[in-house]
PDB file of C-alpha atoms in Angstrom:
ATOM      1  CA  UNK A 185      -4.301 -17.713   2.715  1.00  0.00           C
ATOM      2  CA  UNK A 186      -1.905 -19.095  -0.577  1.00  0.00           C
ATOM      3  CA  UNK A 187       0.594 -17.388  -2.351  1.00  0.00           C
ATOM      4  CA  UNK A 188       1.276 -17.656  -5.949  1.00  0.00           C
ATOM      5  CA  UNK A 189       4.519 -15.366  -5.842  1.00  0.00           C
ATOM      6  CA  UNK A 190       7.571 -15.641  -3.754  1.00  0.00           C
ATOM      7  CA  UNK A 191      10.267 -13.410  -3.878  1.00  0.00           C
ATOM      8  CA  UNK A 192      13.530 -14.414  -2.707  1.00  0.00           C
ATOM      9  CA  UNK A 193      15.023 -11.442  -0.458  1.00  0.00           C
ATOM     10  CA  UNK A 194      18.405 -12.648   0.651  1.00  0.00           C
ATOM     11  CA  UNK A 195      17.718 -12.323   4.316  1.00  0.00           C
ATOM     12  CA  UNK A 196      15.578 -11.411   7.033  1.00  0.00           C
ATOM     13  CA  UNK A 197      12.641  -8.234   6.372  1.00  0.00           C
ATOM     14  CA  UNK A 198      11.620  -6.151   9.431  1.00  0.00           C
ATOM     15  CA  UNK A 199      10.578  -3.017   7.661  1.00  0.00           C
ATOM     16  CA  UNK A 200       7.372  -2.378   6.408  1.00  0.00           C
ATOM     17  CA  UNK A 201       7.265  -2.450   2.478  1.00  0.00           C
ATOM     18  CA  UNK A 202       6.002   0.417   0.478  1.00  0.00           C
ATOM     19  CA  UNK A 203       3.451   0.272  -1.555  1.00  0.00           C
ATOM     20  CA  UNK A 204       3.342   2.886  -4.594  1.00  0.00           C
ATOM     21  CA  UNK A 205       0.175   3.090  -7.525  1.00  0.00           C
ATOM     22  CA  UNK A 206       1.233   4.567 -10.317  1.00  0.00           C
ATOM     23  CA  UNK A 207      -0.381   4.647 -13.474  1.00  0.00           C
ATOM     24  CA  UNK A 208       2.250   2.498 -14.689  1.00  0.00           C
ATOM     25  CA  UNK A 209       1.252  -0.131 -11.934  1.00  0.00           C
ATOM     26  CA  UNK A 210       1.590  -0.851  -8.443  1.00  0.00           C
ATOM     27  CA  UNK A 211       5.111  -1.457  -7.115  1.00  0.00           C
ATOM     28  CA  UNK A 212       6.792  -2.200  -3.721  1.00  0.00           C
ATOM     29  CA  UNK A 213       9.788  -0.841  -2.187  1.00  0.00           C
ATOM     30  CA  UNK A 214      11.691  -3.014   0.677  1.00  0.00           C
ATOM     31  CA  UNK A 215      14.974  -4.358   1.706  1.00  0.00           C
ATOM     32  CA  UNK A 216      16.315  -7.164   4.004  1.00  0.00           C
ATOM     33  CA  UNK A 217      19.130  -6.752   6.804  1.00  0.00           C
ATOM     34  CA  UNK A 218      22.086  -8.329   8.153  1.00  0.00           C
ATOM     35  CA  UNK A 219      20.963 -11.448  10.101  1.00  0.00           C
ATOM     36  CA  UNK A 220      20.550 -14.765   9.328  1.00  0.00           C
ATOM     37  CA  UNK A 221      23.781 -14.629   7.653  1.00  0.00           C
ATOM     38  CA  UNK A 222      25.156 -13.358  10.426  1.00  0.00           C
ATOM     39  CA  UNK A 223      24.056 -16.073  12.406  1.00  0.00           C
ATOM     40  CA  UNK A 224      25.730 -18.618  10.294  1.00  0.00           C
ATOM     41  CA  UNK A 225      28.715 -16.473  10.962  1.00  0.00           C
ATOM     42  CA  UNK A 226      29.485 -13.691   8.479  1.00  0.00           C
ATOM     43  CA  UNK A 227      30.485 -10.861  10.749  1.00  0.00           C
ATOM     44  CA  UNK A 228      29.154  -8.426   7.694  1.00  0.00           C
ATOM     45  CA  UNK A 229      27.785  -7.894   3.876  1.00  0.00           C
ATOM     46  CA  UNK A 230      25.676  -6.753   1.456  1.00  0.00           C
ATOM     47  CA  UNK A 231      22.089  -5.999   2.094  1.00  0.00           C
ATOM     48  CA  UNK A 232      19.805  -5.286  -0.441  1.00  0.00           C
ATOM     49  CA  UNK A 233      17.480  -2.600  -1.232  1.00  0.00           C
ATOM     50  CA  UNK A 234      14.596  -3.588  -4.027  1.00  0.00           C
ATOM     51  CA  UNK A 235      11.945  -1.761  -5.739  1.00  0.00           C
ATOM     52  CA  UNK A 236       9.351  -4.643  -6.665  1.00  0.00           C
ATOM     53  CA  UNK A 237       6.457  -5.172  -9.865  1.00  0.00           C
ATOM     54  CA  UNK A 238       3.554  -5.890  -6.910  1.00  0.00           C
ATOM     55  CA  UNK A 239       1.757  -7.999  -9.849  1.00  0.00           C
ATOM     56  CA  UNK A 240       4.701 -10.176 -10.829  1.00  0.00           C
ATOM     57  CA  UNK A 241       7.307  -9.810  -7.963  1.00  0.00           C
ATOM     58  CA  UNK A 242      10.062  -8.878 -10.853  1.00  0.00           C
ATOM     59  CA  UNK A 243      12.540  -6.892  -9.727  1.00  0.00           C
ATOM     60  CA  UNK A 244      12.875  -2.866 -11.302  1.00  0.00           C
ATOM     61  CA  UNK A 245      15.667  -2.392  -9.948  1.00  0.00           C
ATOM     62  CA  UNK A 246      18.073  -3.012  -6.632  1.00  0.00           C
ATOM     63  CA  UNK A 247      20.835  -1.442  -4.478  1.00  0.00           C
ATOM     64  CA  UNK A 248      23.435  -2.422  -1.881  1.00  0.00           C
ATOM     65  CA  UNK A 249      25.171  -1.355   0.600  1.00  0.00           C
ATOM     66  CA  UNK A 250      27.308  -3.334   3.389  1.00  0.00           C
ATOM     67  CA  UNK A 251      26.238  -3.722   6.819  1.00  0.00           C
ATOM     68  CA  UNK A 252      27.511  -5.425   9.973  1.00  0.00           C
ATOM     69  CA  UNK A 253      25.789  -8.147  12.179  1.00  0.00           C
ATOM     70  CA  UNK A 254      25.097  -7.598  15.835  1.00  0.00           C
ATOM     71  CA  UNK A 255      23.673 -10.525  17.488  1.00  0.00           C
ATOM     72  CA  UNK A 256      21.676  -8.226  19.508  1.00  0.00           C
ATOM     73  CA  UNK A 257      20.522  -5.305  16.792  1.00  0.00           C
ATOM     74  CA  UNK A 258      20.627  -6.278  13.587  1.00  0.00           C
ATOM     75  CA  UNK A 259      22.214  -3.965  10.583  1.00  0.00           C
ATOM     76  CA  UNK A 260      20.191  -2.924   7.459  1.00  0.00           C
ATOM     77  CA  UNK A 261      17.226  -1.599   6.608  1.00  0.00           C
ATOM     78  CA  UNK A 262      15.137  -1.638  10.442  1.00  0.00           C
ATOM     79  CA  UNK A 263      13.359   2.008   9.433  1.00  0.00           C
ATOM     80  CA  UNK A 264      10.306   1.652   6.633  1.00  0.00           C
ATOM     81  CA  UNK A 265      11.149   3.621   3.583  1.00  0.00           C
ATOM     82  CA  UNK A 266       9.179   7.157   2.510  1.00  0.00           C
ATOM     83  CA  UNK A 267       8.302   7.873  -0.847  1.00  0.00           C
ATOM     84  CA  UNK A 268       8.855  11.732  -1.631  1.00  0.00           C
ATOM     85  CA  UNK A 269       6.753  14.408  -2.215  1.00  0.00           C
ATOM     86  CA  UNK A 270       6.905  18.033  -4.114  1.00  0.00           C
ATOM     87  CA  UNK A 271       9.646  18.572  -5.470  1.00  0.00           C
ATOM     88  CA  UNK A 272      11.132  16.114  -4.258  1.00  0.00           C
ATOM     89  CA  UNK A 273       8.750  13.525  -5.153  1.00  0.00           C
ATOM     90  CA  UNK A 274      10.920  11.521  -8.262  1.00  0.00           C
ATOM     91  CA  UNK A 275      12.833   9.760  -4.742  1.00  0.00           C
ATOM     92  CA  UNK A 276      12.557   7.374  -2.461  1.00  0.00           C
ATOM     93  CA  UNK A 277      13.992   7.493   0.972  1.00  0.00           C
ATOM     94  CA  UNK A 278      15.887   5.093   3.369  1.00  0.00           C
ATOM     95  CA  UNK A 279      17.442   5.134   6.973  1.00  0.00           C
ATOM     96  CA  UNK A 280      20.018   2.304   6.903  1.00  0.00           C
ATOM     97  CA  UNK A 281      21.265   1.026  10.330  1.00  0.00           C
ATOM     98  CA  UNK A 282      25.122  -0.302  11.406  1.00  0.00           C
ATOM     99  CA  UNK A 283      26.511   0.768   7.681  1.00  0.00           C
ATOM    100  CA  UNK A 284      30.553   0.679   8.104  1.00  0.00           C
ATOM    101  CA  UNK A 285      30.257   0.218  11.433  1.00  0.00           C
ATOM    102  CA  UNK A 286      28.468  -0.795  14.534  1.00  0.00           C
ATOM    103  CA  UNK A 287      27.878   2.442  15.526  1.00  0.00           C
ATOM    104  CA  UNK A 288      27.256   4.366  11.874  1.00  0.00           C
ATOM    105  CA  UNK A 289      24.719   4.539   9.354  1.00  0.00           C
ATOM    106  CA  UNK A 290      23.428   5.899   5.875  1.00  0.00           C
ATOM    107  CA  UNK A 291      20.601   8.042   4.689  1.00  0.00           C
ATOM    108  CA  UNK A 292      19.975   7.929   1.421  1.00  0.00           C
ATOM    109  CA  UNK A 293      17.537   8.963  -1.219  1.00  0.00           C
ATOM    110  CA  UNK A 294      17.199   6.734  -4.599  1.00  0.00           C
ATOM    111  CA  UNK A 295      15.433   7.895  -7.797  1.00  0.00           C
ATOM    112  CA  UNK A 296      12.203   5.934  -7.589  1.00  0.00           C
ATOM    113  CA  UNK A 297      12.354   5.074 -11.555  1.00  0.00           C
ATOM    114  CA  UNK A 298      15.604   4.306 -12.186  1.00  0.00           C
ATOM    115  CA  UNK A 299      17.769   3.213  -8.414  1.00  0.00           C
ATOM    116  CA  UNK A 300      20.239   5.502  -9.007  1.00  0.00           C
ATOM    117  CA  UNK A 301      21.660   7.550  -6.190  1.00  0.00           C
ATOM    118  CA  UNK A 302      20.290  11.292  -5.945  1.00  0.00           C
ATOM    119  CA  UNK A 303      22.040  10.940  -3.127  1.00  0.00           C
ATOM    120  CA  UNK A 304      24.229   9.732  -0.018  1.00  0.00           C
ATOM    121  CA  UNK A 305      24.688  10.716   3.594  1.00  0.00           C
ATOM    122  CA  UNK A 306      26.697   9.113   6.406  1.00  0.00           C
ATOM    123  CA  UNK A 307      25.434   9.082   9.730  1.00  0.00           C
ATOM    124  CA  UNK A 308      27.692   9.024  13.022  1.00  0.00           C
ATOM    125  CA  UNK A 309      25.151   7.360  14.595  1.00  0.00           C
ATOM    126  CA  UNK A 310      22.697   5.112  13.114  1.00  0.00           C
ATOM    127  CA  UNK A 311      18.633   4.603  13.041  1.00  0.00           C
ATOM    128  CA  UNK A 312      15.699   2.554  13.252  1.00  0.00           C
ATOM    129  CA  UNK A 313      13.567   5.435  13.569  1.00  0.00           C
ATOM    130  CA  UNK A 314      11.284   5.607   9.704  1.00  0.00           C
ATOM    131  CA  UNK A 315      12.193   8.916   8.068  1.00  0.00           C
ATOM    132  CA  UNK A 316       8.704  11.298   7.036  1.00  0.00           C
ATOM    133  CA  UNK A 317       8.358  14.096   4.655  1.00  0.00           C
ATOM    134  CA  UNK A 318       6.370  16.679   5.296  1.00  0.00           C
ATOM    135  CA  UNK A 319       5.121  19.861   3.475  1.00  0.00           C
ATOM    136  CA  UNK A 320       5.796  22.995   5.023  1.00  0.00           C
ATOM    137  CA  UNK A 321       3.503  26.367   4.646  1.00  0.00           C
ATOM    138  CA  UNK A 322       5.961  27.679   2.151  1.00  0.00           C
ATOM    139  CA  UNK A 323       4.844  24.666   0.401  1.00  0.00           C
ATOM    140  CA  UNK A 324       8.633  23.084   0.066  1.00  0.00           C
ATOM    141  CA  UNK A 325       8.989  19.460   1.580  1.00  0.00           C
ATOM    142  CA  UNK A 326      11.137  18.827   4.814  1.00  0.00           C
ATOM    143  CA  UNK A 327      12.355  15.869   6.255  1.00  0.00           C
ATOM    144  CA  UNK A 328      12.213  14.158   9.773  1.00  0.00           C
ATOM    145  CA  UNK A 329      14.537  11.060  11.478  1.00  0.00           C
ATOM    146  CA  UNK A 330      15.846  10.079  14.712  1.00  0.00           C
ATOM    147  CA  UNK A 331      19.012   8.682  15.427  1.00  0.00           C
ATOM    148  CA  UNK A 332      20.547   6.135  17.917  1.00  0.00           C
ATOM    149  CA  UNK A 333      21.818   8.922  20.150  1.00  0.00           C
ATOM    150  CA  UNK A 334      18.364  10.639  20.554  1.00  0.00           C
ATOM    151  CA  UNK A 335      18.971  13.474  17.950  1.00  0.00           C
ATOM    152  CA  UNK A 336      16.493  14.718  16.063  1.00  0.00           C
ATOM    153  CA  UNK A 337      17.164  15.766  12.530  1.00  0.00           C
ATOM    154  CA  UNK A 338      14.875  18.220  10.160  1.00  0.00           C
ATOM    155  CA  UNK A 339      16.614  17.724   6.512  1.00  0.00           C
ATOM    156  CA  UNK A 340      16.840  19.095   3.369  1.00  0.00           C
ATOM    157  CA  UNK A 341      14.968  15.642   1.539  1.00  0.00           C
ATOM    158  CA  UNK A 342      16.869  17.558  -2.126  1.00  0.00           C
ATOM    159  CA  UNK A 343      20.442  17.480  -0.315  1.00  0.00           C
ATOM    160  CA  UNK A 344      20.215  15.233   3.080  1.00  0.00           C
ATOM    161  CA  UNK A 345      21.762  18.367   4.677  1.00  0.00           C
ATOM    162  CA  UNK A 346      20.137  18.967   8.283  1.00  0.00           C
ATOM    163  CA  UNK A 347      18.384  22.480   8.500  1.00  0.00           C
ATOM    164  CA  UNK A 348      18.303  21.811  12.443  1.00  0.00           C
ATOM    165  CA  UNK A 349      18.423  19.429  14.718  1.00  0.00           C
ATOM    166  CA  UNK A 350      16.771  18.773  18.314  1.00  0.00           C
ATOM    167  CA  UNK A 351      19.205  16.780  21.509  1.00  0.00           C
ATOM    168  CA  UNK A 352      16.652  14.416  22.821  1.00  0.00           C
ATOM    169  CA  UNK A 353      17.293  11.557  25.643  1.00  0.00           C
ATOM    170  CA  UNK A 354      18.154   8.265  24.313  1.00  0.00           C
ATOM    171  CA  UNK A 355      17.568   6.194  20.980  1.00  0.00           C
ATOM    172  CA  UNK A 356      14.847   7.378  19.299  1.00  0.00           C
ATOM    173  CA  UNK A 357      13.404   4.161  17.958  1.00  0.00           C
ATOM    174  CA  UNK A 358      10.260   4.961  17.524  1.00  0.00           C
ATOM    175  CA  UNK A 359       9.135   6.600  13.525  1.00  0.00           C
ATOM    176  CA  UNK A 360       7.744  10.075  14.471  1.00  0.00           C
ATOM    177  CA  UNK A 361       4.342  11.053  13.947  1.00  0.00           C
ATOM    178  CA  UNK A 362       2.932  14.445  12.614  1.00  0.00           C
ATOM    179  CA  UNK A 363      -0.429  16.546  12.855  1.00  0.00           C
ATOM    180  CA  UNK A 364      -0.133  20.237  11.186  1.00  0.00           C
ATOM    181  CA  UNK A 365       3.208  21.539  12.735  1.00  0.00           C
ATOM    182  CA  UNK A 366       2.910  19.736  15.599  1.00  0.00           C
ATOM    183  CA  UNK A 367       5.397  16.302  15.610  1.00  0.00           C
ATOM    184  CA  UNK A 368       5.082  14.096  18.328  1.00  0.00           C
ATOM    185  CA  UNK A 369       7.734  11.054  18.767  1.00  0.00           C
ATOM    186  CA  UNK A 370       8.539   8.570  21.537  1.00  0.00           C
ATOM    187  CA  UNK A 371      12.448   7.877  22.767  1.00  0.00           C
ATOM    188  CA  UNK A 372      14.175   5.135  25.390  1.00  0.00           C
ATOM    189  CA  UNK A 373      13.985   7.721  28.199  1.00  0.00           C
ATOM    190  CA  UNK A 374      10.197   6.252  28.162  1.00  0.00           C
ATOM    191  CA  UNK A 375       8.961   9.449  27.358  1.00  0.00           C
ATOM    192  CA  UNK A 376       7.116  11.178  25.056  1.00  0.00           C
ATOM    193  CA  UNK A 377       7.855  14.603  23.229  1.00  0.00           C
ATOM    194  CA  UNK A 378       5.615  17.070  21.461  1.00  0.00           C
ATOM    195  CA  UNK A 379       7.861  19.250  19.035  1.00  0.00           C
ATOM    196  CA  UNK A 380       6.128  22.372  17.559  1.00  0.00           C
ATOM    197  CA  UNK A 381       8.026  22.767  13.784  1.00  0.00           C
ATOM    198  CA  UNK A 382       7.786  26.177  12.143  1.00  0.00           C
TER     199      UNK A 382
END
């Protein structure tokens, strides 16, 4: 295995990279965290979210947001981003941990083509859970993510506002899985929850 392309990220990358295949070619969405720079003494600093040309490694756009270093649990992009569908098909969503403080987070929607902010939501509790975008029987898109307080959010991908929430026991670190109208997610409480979406 050899590497013809190397793209510097500025810090560790834990979140899975998302691939988008378009008529303009393939693109990647990725982001780093506050890790190696924290080990070197920085208490906080910007993490960088990027859209890259998958064939050349060239940066199409980038967006920065400050995150806090924590020796046990890093801040930054720990959750895999998700591409929007339906009426939110022009957006990409990021759940970013430890922005502003060691406890808080940010849910962020960026325009896929330009990287401009469609909306940005401050969260009282950060999350590692990768967001999901679902299509309801009404044809509309819905977003789902969990946070470190154990709160599961069903949100509007166009605004970031919650339609509803469900309090589960302890941190939702795992990403939810969905089939039809059944959502399954695990938590720190050593339990799997099956939740029917209606």
